[in-house]
Amino acid sequence: MAKDPILQRIGVSGYNKPKRTPNHKTKSHVVVAKVGDKVKTIRFGQQGVSGDKTKTQRSDSFKLRHEKNIAKGKMSAAWWANETKWS
């Protein structure tokens, strides 16, 4: 089975598999999100800033601030940042 050209261009191993992008000037991760037939390339996370995997005031503030966007699901950058950097 041939690899999808979008996956090859972005350099990820598959759909819904985030990858760090240390050489990107502003975003720390990239993912090719796929829900049903919809496919979307999403860059997310501030470069140089780490999230908190444990429950802290900082992680609670992020989750509260981005609550509506996280609720949109896999097609939003906030959902991926929450899953990858904050959970």
PDB file of N, CA and C in Angstrom:
ATOM      1  N   MET A   1       0.835  -1.182   0.000  1.00  0.00           N
ATOM      2  CA  MET A   1       0.000   0.000   0.000  1.00  0.00           C
ATOM      3  C   MET A   1       0.882   1.248   0.000  1.00  0.00           C
ATOM      4  N   ALA A   2       0.651   2.141  -0.946  1.00  0.00           N
ATOM      5  CA  ALA A   2       1.445   3.357  -1.054  1.00  0.00           C
ATOM      6  C   ALA A   2       1.050   4.344   0.039  1.00  0.00           C
ATOM      7  N   LYS A   3       2.036   5.063   0.541  1.00  0.00           N
ATOM      8  CA  LYS A   3       1.784   6.037   1.589  1.00  0.00           C
ATOM      9  C   LYS A   3       1.129   7.272   0.977  1.00  0.00           C
ATOM     10  N   ASP A   4       0.189   7.843   1.684  1.00  0.00           N
ATOM     11  CA  ASP A   4      -0.526   9.036   1.233  1.00  0.00           C
ATOM     12  C   ASP A   4       0.465  10.180   1.017  1.00  0.00           C
ATOM     13  N   PRO A   5       0.379  10.914  -0.098  1.00  0.00           N
ATOM     14  CA  PRO A   5       1.321  12.005  -0.364  1.00  0.00           C
ATOM     15  C   PRO A   5       1.288  13.111   0.694  1.00  0.00           C
ATOM     16  N   ILE A   6       0.131  13.329   1.310  1.00  0.00           N
ATOM     17  CA  ILE A   6       0.048  14.349   2.366  1.00  0.00           C
ATOM     18  C   ILE A   6       0.908  13.928   3.551  1.00  0.00           C
ATOM     19  N   LEU A   7       0.838  12.662   3.928  1.00  0.00           N
ATOM     20  CA  LEU A   7       1.627  12.160   5.051  1.00  0.00           C
ATOM     21  C   LEU A   7       3.122  12.262   4.752  1.00  0.00           C
ATOM     22  N   GLN A   8       3.503  11.948   3.515  1.00  0.00           N
ATOM     23  CA  GLN A   8       4.915  12.037   3.138  1.00  0.00           C
ATOM     24  C   GLN A   8       5.406  13.480   3.151  1.00  0.00           C
ATOM     25  N   ARG A   9       4.589  14.395   2.618  1.00  0.00           N
ATOM     26  CA  ARG A   9       4.985  15.805   2.565  1.00  0.00           C
ATOM     27  C   ARG A   9       5.173  16.386   3.960  1.00  0.00           C
ATOM     28  N   ILE A  10       4.268  16.068   4.872  1.00  0.00           N
ATOM     29  CA  ILE A  10       4.341  16.581   6.239  1.00  0.00           C
ATOM     30  C   ILE A  10       5.392  15.818   7.048  1.00  0.00           C
ATOM     31  N   GLY A  11       5.599  14.548   6.743  1.00  0.00           N
ATOM     32  CA  GLY A  11       6.626  13.756   7.418  1.00  0.00           C
ATOM     33  C   GLY A  11       6.138  13.040   8.665  1.00  0.00           C
ATOM     34  N   VAL A  12       4.843  12.738   8.725  1.00  0.00           N
ATOM     35  CA  VAL A  12       4.305  11.993   9.861  1.00  0.00           C
ATOM     36  C   VAL A  12       4.107  10.535   9.470  1.00  0.00           C
ATOM     37  N   SER A  13       4.007   9.658  10.471  1.00  0.00           N
ATOM     38  CA  SER A  13       3.922   8.232  10.184  1.00  0.00           C
ATOM     39  C   SER A  13       2.515   7.764   9.844  1.00  0.00           C
ATOM     40  N   GLY A  14       1.506   8.557  10.167  1.00  0.00           N
ATOM     41  CA  GLY A  14       0.142   8.166   9.864  1.00  0.00           C
ATOM     42  C   GLY A  14      -0.836   9.245  10.285  1.00  0.00           C
ATOM     43  N   TYR A  15      -2.106   9.024   9.984  1.00  0.00           N
ATOM     44  CA  TYR A  15      -3.149   9.956  10.389  1.00  0.00           C
ATOM     45  C   TYR A  15      -3.278   9.952  11.913  1.00  0.00           C
ATOM     46  N   ASN A  16      -3.572  11.109  12.475  1.00  0.00           N
ATOM     47  CA  ASN A  16      -3.808  11.281  13.918  1.00  0.00           C
ATOM     48  C   ASN A  16      -2.605  10.859  14.764  1.00  0.00           C
ATOM     49  N   LYS A  17      -1.395  11.021  14.214  1.00  0.00           N
ATOM     50  CA  LYS A  17      -0.170  10.724  14.943  1.00  0.00           C
ATOM     51  C   LYS A  17       0.699  11.985  14.969  1.00  0.00           C
ATOM     52  N   PRO A  18       0.652  12.744  16.071  1.00  0.00           N
ATOM     53  CA  PRO A  18       1.399  13.999  16.138  1.00  0.00           C
ATOM     54  C   PRO A  18       2.905  13.782  16.114  1.00  0.00           C
ATOM     55  N   LYS A  19       3.599  14.785  15.601  1.00  0.00           N
ATOM     56  CA  LYS A  19       5.059  14.731  15.494  1.00  0.00           C
ATOM     57  C   LYS A  19       5.622  16.077  15.941  1.00  0.00           C
ATOM     58  N   ARG A  20       6.715  16.038  16.680  1.00  0.00           N
ATOM     59  CA  ARG A  20       7.393  17.284  17.085  1.00  0.00           C
ATOM     60  C   ARG A  20       8.020  17.946  15.871  1.00  0.00           C
ATOM     61  N   THR A  21       8.040  19.279  15.865  1.00  0.00           N
ATOM     62  CA  THR A  21       8.661  20.038  14.782  1.00  0.00           C
ATOM     63  C   THR A  21       9.633  21.047  15.384  1.00  0.00           C
ATOM     64  N   PRO A  22      10.820  20.590  15.806  1.00  0.00           N
ATOM     65  CA  PRO A  22      11.759  21.488  16.493  1.00  0.00           C
ATOM     66  C   PRO A  22      12.314  22.603  15.613  1.00  0.00           C
ATOM     67  N   ASN A  23      12.252  22.443  14.293  1.00  0.00           N
ATOM     68  CA  ASN A  23      12.799  23.481  13.408  1.00  0.00           C
ATOM     69  C   ASN A  23      11.752  24.462  12.903  1.00  0.00           C
ATOM     70  N   HIS A  24      10.489  24.281  13.288  1.00  0.00           N
ATOM     71  CA  HIS A  24       9.444  25.231  12.883  1.00  0.00           C
ATOM     72  C   HIS A  24       9.589  26.478  13.739  1.00  0.00           C
ATOM     73  N   LYS A  25       9.400  27.663  13.139  1.00  0.00           N
ATOM     74  CA  LYS A  25       9.679  28.898  13.884  1.00  0.00           C
ATOM     75  C   LYS A  25       8.680  29.197  14.993  1.00  0.00           C
ATOM     76  N   THR A  26       7.418  28.759  14.873  1.00  0.00           N
ATOM     77  CA  THR A  26       6.435  29.112  15.899  1.00  0.00           C
ATOM     78  C   THR A  26       5.714  27.934  16.531  1.00  0.00           C
ATOM     79  N   LYS A  27       5.493  26.846  15.812  1.00  0.00           N
ATOM     80  CA  LYS A  27       4.690  25.741  16.332  1.00  0.00           C
ATOM     81  C   LYS A  27       5.549  24.528  16.681  1.00  0.00           C
ATOM     82  N   SER A  28       5.213  23.853  17.784  1.00  0.00           N
ATOM     83  CA  SER A  28       6.051  22.763  18.278  1.00  0.00           C
ATOM     84  C   SER A  28       5.667  21.385  17.744  1.00  0.00           C
ATOM     85  N   HIS A  29       4.443  21.232  17.209  1.00  0.00           N
ATOM     86  CA  HIS A  29       3.979  19.936  16.730  1.00  0.00           C
ATOM     87  C   HIS A  29       3.162  20.089  15.446  1.00  0.00           C
ATOM     88  N   VAL A  30       3.044  18.977  14.715  1.00  0.00           N
ATOM     89  CA  VAL A  30       2.185  18.922  13.536  1.00  0.00           C
ATOM     90  C   VAL A  30       1.491  17.559  13.524  1.00  0.00           C
ATOM     91  N   VAL A  31       0.278  17.551  13.006  1.00  0.00           N
ATOM     92  CA  VAL A  31      -0.476  16.298  12.885  1.00  0.00           C
ATOM     93  C   VAL A  31      -1.351  16.401  11.637  1.00  0.00           C
ATOM     94  N   VAL A  32      -1.544  15.272  10.962  1.00  0.00           N
ATOM     95  CA  VAL A  32      -2.522  15.208   9.875  1.00  0.00           C
ATOM     96  C   VAL A  32      -3.741  14.526  10.475  1.00  0.00           C
ATOM     97  N   ALA A  33      -4.747  15.343  10.810  1.00  0.00           N
ATOM     98  CA  ALA A  33      -5.953  14.842  11.471  1.00  0.00           C
ATOM     99  C   ALA A  33      -6.925  14.303  10.434  1.00  0.00           C
ATOM    100  N   LYS A  34      -7.554  13.178  10.778  1.00  0.00           N
ATOM    101  CA  LYS A  34      -8.534  12.590   9.885  1.00  0.00           C
ATOM    102  C   LYS A  34      -9.724  12.110  10.704  1.00  0.00           C
ATOM    103  N   VAL A  35     -10.900  12.622  10.354  1.00  0.00           N
ATOM    104  CA  VAL A  35     -12.159  12.186  10.965  1.00  0.00           C
ATOM    105  C   VAL A  35     -13.107  11.898   9.813  1.00  0.00           C
ATOM    106  N   GLY A  36     -13.459  10.639   9.645  1.00  0.00           N
ATOM    107  CA  GLY A  36     -14.289  10.242   8.506  1.00  0.00           C
ATOM    108  C   GLY A  36     -13.528  10.476   7.212  1.00  0.00           C
ATOM    109  N   ASP A  37     -14.111  11.255   6.298  1.00  0.00           N
ATOM    110  CA  ASP A  37     -13.449  11.575   5.028  1.00  0.00           C
ATOM    111  C   ASP A  37     -12.668  12.885   5.088  1.00  0.00           C
ATOM    112  N   LYS A  38     -12.810  13.633   6.182  1.00  0.00           N
ATOM    113  CA  LYS A  38     -12.132  14.930   6.298  1.00  0.00           C
ATOM    114  C   LYS A  38     -10.691  14.736   6.734  1.00  0.00           C
ATOM    115  N   VAL A  39      -9.766  15.410   6.034  1.00  0.00           N
ATOM    116  CA  VAL A  39      -8.342  15.369   6.357  1.00  0.00           C
ATOM    117  C   VAL A  39      -7.855  16.809   6.468  1.00  0.00           C
ATOM    118  N   LYS A  40      -7.093  17.102   7.522  1.00  0.00           N
ATOM    119  CA  LYS A  40      -6.648  18.472   7.762  1.00  0.00           C
ATOM    120  C   LYS A  40      -5.270  18.449   8.417  1.00  0.00           C
ATOM    121  N   THR A  41      -4.351  19.284   7.933  1.00  0.00           N
ATOM    122  CA  THR A  41      -3.041  19.423   8.545  1.00  0.00           C
ATOM    123  C   THR A  41      -3.148  20.494   9.619  1.00  0.00           C
ATOM    124  N   ILE A  42      -2.742  20.150  10.843  1.00  0.00           N
ATOM    125  CA  ILE A  42      -2.852  21.075  11.966  1.00  0.00           C
ATOM    126  C   ILE A  42      -1.486  21.238  12.616  1.00  0.00           C
ATOM    127  N   ARG A  43      -1.059  22.478  12.757  1.00  0.00           N
ATOM    128  CA  ARG A  43       0.149  22.803  13.520  1.00  0.00           C
ATOM    129  C   ARG A  43      -0.327  23.367  14.842  1.00  0.00           C
ATOM    130  N   PHE A  44       0.279  22.928  15.933  1.00  0.00           N
ATOM    131  CA  PHE A  44      -0.196  23.366  17.241  1.00  0.00           C
ATOM    132  C   PHE A  44       0.934  23.415  18.247  1.00  0.00           C
ATOM    133  N   GLY A  45       0.704  24.107  19.355  1.00  0.00           N
ATOM    134  CA  GLY A  45       1.661  24.213  20.448  1.00  0.00           C
ATOM    135  C   GLY A  45       2.671  25.309  20.220  1.00  0.00           C
ATOM    136  N   GLN A  46       2.920  26.093  21.252  1.00  0.00           N
ATOM    137  CA  GLN A  46       3.899  27.162  21.147  1.00  0.00           C
ATOM    138  C   GLN A  46       5.305  26.588  21.250  1.00  0.00           C
ATOM    139  N   GLN A  47       6.166  26.968  20.327  1.00  0.00           N
ATOM    140  CA  GLN A  47       7.543  26.493  20.303  1.00  0.00           C
ATOM    141  C   GLN A  47       8.268  26.932  21.573  1.00  0.00           C
ATOM    142  N   GLY A  48       8.964  26.014  22.202  1.00  0.00           N
ATOM    143  CA  GLY A  48       9.763  26.350  23.378  1.00  0.00           C
ATOM    144  C   GLY A  48       9.010  26.343  24.698  1.00  0.00           C
ATOM    145  N   VAL A  49       7.720  26.041  24.672  1.00  0.00           N
ATOM    146  CA  VAL A  49       6.921  26.013  25.899  1.00  0.00           C
ATOM    147  C   VAL A  49       6.462  24.580  26.137  1.00  0.00           C
ATOM    148  N   SER A  50       6.721  24.075  27.323  1.00  0.00           N
ATOM    149  CA  SER A  50       6.273  22.716  27.635  1.00  0.00           C
ATOM    150  C   SER A  50       4.952  22.776  28.381  1.00  0.00           C
ATOM    151  N   GLY A  51       4.160  21.752  28.211  1.00  0.00           N
ATOM    152  CA  GLY A  51       2.898  21.649  28.937  1.00  0.00           C
ATOM    153  C   GLY A  51       3.127  20.935  30.256  1.00  0.00           C
ATOM    154  N   ASP A  52       2.095  20.829  31.064  1.00  0.00           N
ATOM    155  CA  ASP A  52       2.166  20.101  32.328  1.00  0.00           C
ATOM    156  C   ASP A  52       1.305  18.856  32.216  1.00  0.00           C
ATOM    157  N   LYS A  53       1.917  17.701  32.305  1.00  0.00           N
ATOM    158  CA  LYS A  53       1.171  16.443  32.208  1.00  0.00           C
ATOM    159  C   LYS A  53       0.407  16.154  33.504  1.00  0.00           C
ATOM    160  N   THR A  54       0.793  16.806  34.602  1.00  0.00           N
ATOM    161  CA  THR A  54       0.089  16.620  35.867  1.00  0.00           C
ATOM    162  C   THR A  54      -0.887  17.774  36.077  1.00  0.00           C
ATOM    163  N   LYS A  55      -1.818  17.584  36.993  1.00  0.00           N
ATOM    164  CA  LYS A  55      -2.829  18.612  37.270  1.00  0.00           C
ATOM    165  C   LYS A  55      -2.191  19.744  38.073  1.00  0.00           C
ATOM    166  N   THR A  56      -2.022  20.889  37.428  1.00  0.00           N
ATOM    167  CA  THR A  56      -1.466  22.071  38.083  1.00  0.00           C
ATOM    168  C   THR A  56      -2.378  23.255  37.781  1.00  0.00           C
ATOM    169  N   GLN A  57      -2.115  24.370  38.434  1.00  0.00           N
ATOM    170  CA  GLN A  57      -2.876  25.594  38.162  1.00  0.00           C
ATOM    171  C   GLN A  57      -2.702  25.994  36.699  1.00  0.00           C
ATOM    172  N   ARG A  58      -1.489  25.817  36.187  1.00  0.00           N
ATOM    173  CA  ARG A  58      -1.187  26.179  34.800  1.00  0.00           C
ATOM    174  C   ARG A  58      -1.981  25.317  33.807  1.00  0.00           C
ATOM    175  N   SER A  59      -2.050  24.019  34.064  1.00  0.00           N
ATOM    176  CA  SER A  59      -2.799  23.145  33.155  1.00  0.00           C
ATOM    177  C   SER A  59      -4.299  23.405  33.266  1.00  0.00           C
ATOM    178  N   ASP A  60      -4.780  23.670  34.472  1.00  0.00           N
ATOM    179  CA  ASP A  60      -6.201  23.997  34.650  1.00  0.00           C
ATOM    180  C   ASP A  60      -6.558  25.271  33.893  1.00  0.00           C
ATOM    181  N   SER A  61      -5.663  26.270  33.928  1.00  0.00           N
ATOM    182  CA  SER A  61      -5.904  27.527  33.220  1.00  0.00           C
ATOM    183  C   SER A  61      -5.958  27.312  31.715  1.00  0.00           C
ATOM    184  N   PHE A  62      -5.047  26.485  31.185  1.00  0.00           N
ATOM    185  CA  PHE A  62      -5.062  26.190  29.754  1.00  0.00           C
ATOM    186  C   PHE A  62      -6.380  25.536  29.356  1.00  0.00           C
ATOM    187  N   LYS A  63      -6.777  24.519  30.114  1.00  0.00           N
ATOM    188  CA  LYS A  63      -7.996  23.774  29.790  1.00  0.00           C
ATOM    189  C   LYS A  63      -9.239  24.659  29.884  1.00  0.00           C
ATOM    190  N   LEU A  64      -9.288  25.544  30.862  1.00  0.00           N
ATOM    191  CA  LEU A  64     -10.424  26.448  31.010  1.00  0.00           C
ATOM    192  C   LEU A  64     -10.453  27.487  29.886  1.00  0.00           C
ATOM    193  N   ARG A  65      -9.280  28.018  29.553  1.00  0.00           N
ATOM    194  CA  ARG A  65      -9.176  29.048  28.519  1.00  0.00           C
ATOM    195  C   ARG A  65      -9.564  28.515  27.140  1.00  0.00           C
ATOM    196  N   HIS A  66      -9.244  27.257  26.874  1.00  0.00           N
ATOM    197  CA  HIS A  66      -9.480  26.675  25.552  1.00  0.00           C
ATOM    198  C   HIS A  66     -10.621  25.666  25.534  1.00  0.00           C
ATOM    199  N   GLU A  67     -11.461  25.694  26.547  1.00  0.00           N
ATOM    200  CA  GLU A  67     -12.512  24.693  26.715  1.00  0.00           C
ATOM    201  C   GLU A  67     -13.407  24.525  25.484  1.00  0.00           C
ATOM    202  N   LYS A  68     -13.864  25.637  24.894  1.00  0.00           N
ATOM    203  CA  LYS A  68     -14.764  25.561  23.733  1.00  0.00           C
ATOM    204  C   LYS A  68     -14.067  24.967  22.519  1.00  0.00           C
ATOM    205  N   ASN A  69     -12.802  25.320  22.318  1.00  0.00           N
ATOM    206  CA  ASN A  69     -12.074  24.792  21.166  1.00  0.00           C
ATOM    207  C   ASN A  69     -11.681  23.327  21.360  1.00  0.00           C
ATOM    208  N   ILE A  70     -11.366  22.926  22.583  1.00  0.00           N
ATOM    209  CA  ILE A  70     -11.051  21.530  22.867  1.00  0.00           C
ATOM    210  C   ILE A  70     -12.271  20.659  22.574  1.00  0.00           C
ATOM    211  N   ALA A  71     -13.451  21.188  22.875  1.00  0.00           N
ATOM    212  CA  ALA A  71     -14.696  20.442  22.666  1.00  0.00           C
ATOM    213  C   ALA A  71     -14.994  20.185  21.189  1.00  0.00           C
ATOM    214  N   LYS A  72     -14.339  20.909  20.282  1.00  0.00           N
ATOM    215  CA  LYS A  72     -14.570  20.720  18.846  1.00  0.00           C
ATOM    216  C   LYS A  72     -14.023  19.382  18.347  1.00  0.00           C
ATOM    217  N   GLY A  73     -13.113  18.782  19.093  1.00  0.00           N
ATOM    218  CA  GLY A  73     -12.611  17.458  18.731  1.00  0.00           C
ATOM    219  C   GLY A  73     -11.311  17.477  17.956  1.00  0.00           C
ATOM    220  N   LYS A  74     -11.039  16.362  17.281  1.00  0.00           N
ATOM    221  CA  LYS A  74      -9.743  16.133  16.633  1.00  0.00           C
ATOM    222  C   LYS A  74      -9.404  17.108  15.510  1.00  0.00           C
ATOM    223  N   MET A  75     -10.365  17.844  15.016  1.00  0.00           N
ATOM    224  CA  MET A  75     -10.079  18.769  13.925  1.00  0.00           C
ATOM    225  C   MET A  75      -9.680  20.155  14.430  1.00  0.00           C
ATOM    226  N   SER A  76      -9.386  20.299  15.722  1.00  0.00           N
ATOM    227  CA  SER A  76      -8.961  21.589  16.259  1.00  0.00           C
ATOM    228  C   SER A  76      -7.574  21.480  16.883  1.00  0.00           C
ATOM    229  N   ALA A  77      -6.800  22.541  16.759  1.00  0.00           N
ATOM    230  CA  ALA A  77      -5.451  22.577  17.323  1.00  0.00           C
ATOM    231  C   ALA A  77      -5.491  22.488  18.842  1.00  0.00           C
ATOM    232  N   ALA A  78      -6.500  23.093  19.465  1.00  0.00           N
ATOM    233  CA  ALA A  78      -6.611  23.072  20.930  1.00  0.00           C
ATOM    234  C   ALA A  78      -6.768  21.641  21.443  1.00  0.00           C
ATOM    235  N   TRP A  79      -7.540  20.806  20.728  1.00  0.00           N
ATOM    236  CA  TRP A  79      -7.727  19.418  21.146  1.00  0.00           C
ATOM    237  C   TRP A  79      -6.396  18.681  21.123  1.00  0.00           C
ATOM    238  N   TRP A  80      -5.614  18.878  20.062  1.00  0.00           N
ATOM    239  CA  TRP A  80      -4.322  18.194  19.946  1.00  0.00           C
ATOM    240  C   TRP A  80      -3.332  18.697  20.984  1.00  0.00           C
ATOM    241  N   ALA A  81      -3.312  20.011  21.241  1.00  0.00           N
ATOM    242  CA  ALA A  81      -2.425  20.556  22.274  1.00  0.00           C
ATOM    243  C   ALA A  81      -2.799  19.979  23.634  1.00  0.00           C
ATOM    244  N   ASN A  82      -4.082  19.897  23.912  1.00  0.00           N
ATOM    245  CA  ASN A  82      -4.545  19.340  25.179  1.00  0.00           C
ATOM    246  C   ASN A  82      -4.117  17.883  25.315  1.00  0.00           C
ATOM    247  N   GLU A  83      -4.282  17.079  24.275  1.00  0.00           N
ATOM    248  CA  GLU A  83      -3.925  15.668  24.313  1.00  0.00           C
ATOM    249  C   GLU A  83      -2.416  15.441  24.381  1.00  0.00           C
ATOM    250  N   THR A  84      -1.659  16.230  23.628  1.00  0.00           N
ATOM    251  CA  THR A  84      -0.228  15.990  23.498  1.00  0.00           C
ATOM    252  C   THR A  84       0.601  16.660  24.592  1.00  0.00           C
ATOM    253  N   LYS A  85       0.271  17.902  24.922  1.00  0.00           N
ATOM    254  CA  LYS A  85       1.101  18.658  25.840  1.00  0.00           C
ATOM    255  C   LYS A  85       0.539  18.775  27.255  1.00  0.00           C
ATOM    256  N   TRP A  86      -0.768  18.607  27.419  1.00  0.00           N
ATOM    257  CA  TRP A  86      -1.389  18.887  28.723  1.00  0.00           C
ATOM    258  C   TRP A  86      -2.073  17.697  29.366  1.00  0.00           C
ATOM    259  N   SER A  87      -2.114  16.539  28.739  1.00  0.00           N
ATOM    260  CA  SER A  87      -2.789  15.390  29.360  1.00  0.00           C
ATOM    261  C   SER A  87      -1.850  14.220  29.552  1.00  0.00           C
TER     262      SER A  87
END
